[in-house]
Amino acid sequence: METEVQSNFTYMGRTFTNLSINGSSSAFSDCNSDVSGEFPTASSQSRRLFLACASENSDELIEQLVSDLESSSIDEQKQAVIEIRLLAKNKPENRIKIARAGAIKPLISLISSTDLQLQENGVTAILNLSLCDENKELIAASGAIKPLVRALKVGTSTARENAACALLRLSQVEENKIAIGRSGAIPPLVNLLETGNFRGKKDASTALYSLCSVKENKVRAVQAGVMKPLVELMADFSSNMVDKSAFVVSELISVAEARPALVDEGGIPVLVEIVEVGSQRQKEIAVAILLQICEDSVVYRTMVAREGAIPPLVALSQSGTSRAKRKAEKLIDLLRQPRSGNAAATAVARTSGVPV
């Protein structure tokens, strides 16, 4: 008999009941400081950086490095941006010092560089600086969003992943979410979700979850075809992306455009399977999504019932979390209603464009 461990899962200020979490990974990417390699050799510069990191006073070095970012020598620029990236990564207090020394605008210029190494290190330095709440508004106000979106489209795999993380960090300032969406970030995030490696998919799903708390970004994501990769990831239990993709779907499903898109991509049988064999957290989020798409559509209720949803829903209503039990019971009641539905639900569905 499975023992349920009660806990709460909180992400971006929203709390979900979670329970029996398989594995140790969190539901979303932490998008902390970069994980790319550091200096390949013990050069004099790396020793100087090590001493600076160990020292209480790195101000003089930071000022020199910020100056070198605007050097006419590309080699000096490359060395400076690597050292700034690492100073910001390894010592949190340096993030404020680097920003106050005027590094943000020259770093943003490097993000637009045609040199992919400069671009990648510029993106990563901005990501590391964005980990400091004090820097987020300054980075966005300095014009970082559009260059980060460009790097997300055309950069190296590391640049794309770190650009997604940087945009996530900037989106934690609420007013930046609309600006990021309107700067074209949603389609390349969907592309990263579909084509990236595991870290890329995780970073993209995290950024999309944050950005899609805004309605217009939900619509953009659906129009960009996000449901296809989300359903594919939910269906693949070996991907370690079931929870992450399901949470994004749960964020999107409140807009009318998302429901037919989810159904068209085969989302209903996938969600029913999750209710049947998923973890407690997965079952809870899946039943919540199914309930939302069924509330105003008799057609969707019929489709869910025909997938054999009632037996696993009955089981969930008896053994799930308290939230999952409530959702399962409500969905069972809906599925057992006459297929013609009630007039009020049908009227609402017709006016909203949802199939009835």
CSV table of C-alpha atoms in Angstrom, one decimal, residues 84-261:
chain,number,residue,atom,x,y,z
A,84,ILE,CA,32.5,39.2,-14.8
A,85,ARG,CA,30.3,36.2,-15.4
A,86,LEU,CA,32.3,34.2,-12.9
A,87,LEU,CA,32.5,37.0,-10.3
A,88,ALA,CA,28.7,37.3,-10.5
A,89,LYS,CA,28.3,33.5,-10.3
A,90,ASN,CA,30.6,32.8,-7.4
A,91,LYS,CA,30.0,35.7,-5.1
A,92,PRO,CA,26.5,37.0,-4.7
A,93,GLU,CA,27.5,40.4,-3.3
A,94,ASN,CA,29.5,41.1,-6.5
A,95,ARG,CA,26.2,41.1,-8.5
A,96,ILE,CA,25.3,44.5,-7.0
A,97,LYS,CA,28.9,45.8,-7.3
A,98,ILE,CA,29.1,44.8,-11.0
A,99,ALA,CA,25.8,46.4,-11.8
A,100,ARG,CA,26.6,49.6,-9.9
A,101,ALA,CA,30.0,49.8,-11.8
A,102,GLY,CA,28.1,50.2,-15.0
A,103,ALA,CA,28.4,46.7,-16.5
A,104,ILE,CA,24.9,46.1,-17.6
A,105,LYS,CA,24.8,48.2,-20.8
A,106,PRO,CA,28.1,47.0,-22.2
A,107,LEU,CA,27.0,43.4,-21.4
A,108,ILE,CA,23.8,44.0,-23.3
A,109,SER,CA,25.8,45.2,-26.3
A,110,LEU,CA,27.8,42.0,-26.2
A,111,ILE,CA,24.6,39.9,-26.3
A,112,SER,CA,24.0,41.4,-29.7
A,113,SER,CA,27.5,40.5,-30.9
A,114,THR,CA,27.9,38.2,-34.0
A,115,ASP,CA,30.7,36.5,-32.1
A,116,LEU,CA,28.8,33.5,-30.5
A,117,GLN,CA,31.3,33.2,-27.6
A,118,LEU,CA,30.9,36.8,-26.7
A,119,GLN,CA,27.1,36.5,-27.0
A,120,GLU,CA,27.0,33.4,-24.8
A,121,ASN,CA,29.1,34.8,-22.1
A,122,GLY,CA,27.2,38.1,-22.2
A,123,VAL,CA,23.9,36.3,-21.8
A,124,THR,CA,25.3,34.2,-19.0
A,125,ALA,CA,26.7,37.3,-17.2
A,126,ILE,CA,23.3,39.0,-17.4
A,127,LEU,CA,21.6,35.8,-16.1
A,128,ASN,CA,24.0,35.8,-13.1
A,129,LEU,CA,23.4,39.5,-12.4
A,130,SER,CA,19.6,39.0,-12.7
A,131,LEU,CA,19.7,36.6,-9.7
A,132,CYS,CA,19.9,39.7,-7.6
A,133,ASP,CA,16.4,41.2,-7.2
A,134,GLU,CA,17.9,44.7,-7.0
A,135,ASN,CA,19.2,44.3,-10.6
A,136,LYS,CA,16.1,43.0,-12.3
A,137,GLU,CA,14.4,46.3,-13.1
A,138,LEU,CA,17.7,48.0,-14.1
A,139,ILE,CA,18.5,45.1,-16.5
A,140,ALA,CA,15.1,45.4,-18.2
A,141,ALA,CA,15.1,49.2,-18.2
A,142,SER,CA,18.6,49.1,-19.9
A,143,GLY,CA,17.1,47.3,-22.9
A,144,ALA,CA,18.1,43.7,-22.2
A,145,ILE,CA,14.8,42.0,-23.2
A,146,LYS,CA,15.0,42.2,-27.0
A,147,PRO,CA,18.7,41.1,-27.2
A,148,LEU,CA,17.9,38.2,-24.9
A,149,VAL,CA,15.1,37.2,-27.1
A,150,ARG,CA,17.4,37.3,-30.1
A,151,ALA,CA,19.9,35.1,-28.3
A,152,LEU,CA,17.1,32.8,-27.5
A,153,LYS,CA,16.4,32.5,-31.2
A,154,VAL,CA,19.9,32.3,-32.7
A,155,GLY,CA,22.5,31.7,-30.0
A,156,THR,CA,24.4,28.5,-29.0
A,157,SER,CA,22.5,25.9,-27.0
A,158,THR,CA,24.0,27.3,-23.8
A,159,ALA,CA,23.1,30.9,-24.8
A,160,ARG,CA,19.5,29.8,-25.5
A,161,GLU,CA,19.1,28.1,-22.2
A,162,ASN,CA,20.6,30.9,-20.2
A,163,ALA,CA,18.6,33.5,-22.2
A,164,ALA,CA,15.4,31.6,-21.2
A,165,CYS,CA,16.6,31.6,-17.6
A,166,ALA,CA,17.4,35.3,-17.7
A,167,LEU,CA,14.0,36.1,-19.2
A,168,LEU,CA,12.4,34.0,-16.4
A,169,ARG,CA,14.3,36.1,-13.8
A,170,LEU,CA,13.2,39.3,-15.4
A,171,SER,CA,9.6,38.1,-15.6
A,172,GLN,CA,9.5,37.9,-11.8
A,173,VAL,CA,9.0,41.7,-12.0
A,174,GLU,CA,5.3,41.6,-13.0
A,175,GLU,CA,5.4,44.5,-15.5
A,176,ASN,CA,8.1,42.8,-17.5
A,177,LYS,CA,5.9,39.8,-18.4
A,178,ILE,CA,4.0,41.8,-21.0
A,179,ALA,CA,7.1,43.4,-22.4
A,180,ILE,CA,8.8,40.0,-22.8
A,181,GLY,CA,5.8,38.5,-24.5
A,182,ARG,CA,5.5,41.5,-26.9
A,183,SER,CA,9.2,41.3,-27.7
A,184,GLY,CA,8.6,37.9,-29.3
A,185,ALA,CA,9.9,35.6,-26.6
A,186,ILE,CA,7.1,33.0,-26.6
A,187,PRO,CA,7.7,31.3,-30.0
A,188,PRO,CA,11.4,30.7,-29.4
A,189,LEU,CA,10.6,29.4,-25.9
A,190,VAL,CA,8.1,27.0,-27.5
A,191,ASN,CA,10.8,26.0,-29.9
A,192,LEU,CA,13.3,25.4,-27.1
A,193,LEU,CA,10.7,23.3,-25.3
A,194,GLU,CA,10.3,21.2,-28.4
A,195,THR,CA,13.9,20.8,-29.6
A,196,GLY,CA,16.1,21.5,-26.6
A,197,ASN,CA,18.0,19.1,-24.5
A,198,PHE,CA,16.6,18.2,-21.0
A,199,ARG,CA,17.9,21.4,-19.4
A,200,GLY,CA,16.6,23.5,-22.3
A,201,LYS,CA,13.2,21.9,-22.0
A,202,LYS,CA,13.1,22.5,-18.3
A,203,ASP,CA,14.2,26.1,-18.6
A,204,ALA,CA,11.7,26.8,-21.4
A,205,SER,CA,8.8,25.3,-19.4
A,206,THR,CA,9.7,27.3,-16.3
A,207,ALA,CA,9.9,30.5,-18.3
A,208,LEU,CA,6.6,29.8,-20.1
A,209,TYR,CA,4.9,29.0,-16.8
A,210,SER,CA,5.9,32.4,-15.4
A,211,LEU,CA,5.1,34.4,-18.5
A,212,CYS,CA,1.8,32.7,-19.1
A,213,SER,CA,0.3,34.1,-15.9
A,214,VAL,CA,-0.6,37.0,-18.2
A,215,LYS,CA,-3.5,36.3,-20.5
A,216,GLU,CA,-2.1,37.7,-23.7
A,217,ASN,CA,1.0,35.4,-23.3
A,218,LYS,CA,-1.2,32.4,-22.9
A,219,VAL,CA,-2.8,33.2,-26.2
A,220,ARG,CA,0.6,33.7,-27.8
A,221,ALA,CA,1.8,30.4,-26.5
A,222,VAL,CA,-1.2,28.5,-27.8
A,223,GLN,CA,-0.8,30.2,-31.2
A,224,ALA,CA,2.8,29.3,-31.2
A,225,GLY,CA,1.9,25.6,-31.0
A,226,VAL,CA,2.9,25.0,-27.4
A,227,MET,CA,0.3,22.2,-26.9
A,228,LYS,CA,2.0,19.8,-29.2
A,229,PRO,CA,5.3,19.6,-27.2
A,230,LEU,CA,3.5,19.8,-23.9
A,231,VAL,CA,1.2,16.8,-24.7
A,232,GLU,CA,4.2,14.8,-26.0
A,233,LEU,CA,6.1,15.5,-22.8
A,234,MET,CA,3.2,14.7,-20.5
A,235,ALA,CA,2.8,11.4,-22.4
A,236,ASP,CA,6.5,10.4,-21.9
A,237,PHE,CA,6.9,9.2,-18.3
A,238,SER,CA,10.6,8.7,-18.9
A,239,SER,CA,11.2,12.3,-19.8
A,240,ASN,CA,11.0,13.6,-16.2
A,241,MET,CA,8.9,16.4,-17.7
A,242,VAL,CA,5.4,15.2,-16.9
A,243,ASP,CA,4.9,17.5,-13.9
A,244,LYS,CA,6.5,20.4,-15.6
A,245,SER,CA,4.5,20.2,-18.8
A,246,ALA,CA,1.3,19.5,-16.9
A,247,PHE,CA,1.8,22.6,-14.8
A,248,VAL,CA,2.2,24.7,-17.9
A,249,VAL,CA,-1.0,23.2,-19.4
A,250,SER,CA,-2.8,24.1,-16.2
A,251,GLU,CA,-1.7,27.7,-16.5
A,252,LEU,CA,-2.8,27.9,-20.2
A,253,ILE,CA,-6.2,26.0,-20.0
A,254,SER,CA,-8.1,29.0,-18.6
A,255,VAL,CA,-8.1,30.6,-22.1
A,256,ALA,CA,-10.7,29.3,-24.5
A,257,GLU,CA,-8.1,28.9,-27.3
A,258,ALA,CA,-6.2,26.4,-25.2
A,259,ARG,CA,-8.9,23.8,-24.8
A,260,PRO,CA,-9.5,22.8,-28.4
A,261,ALA,CA,-5.7,23.0,-29.0
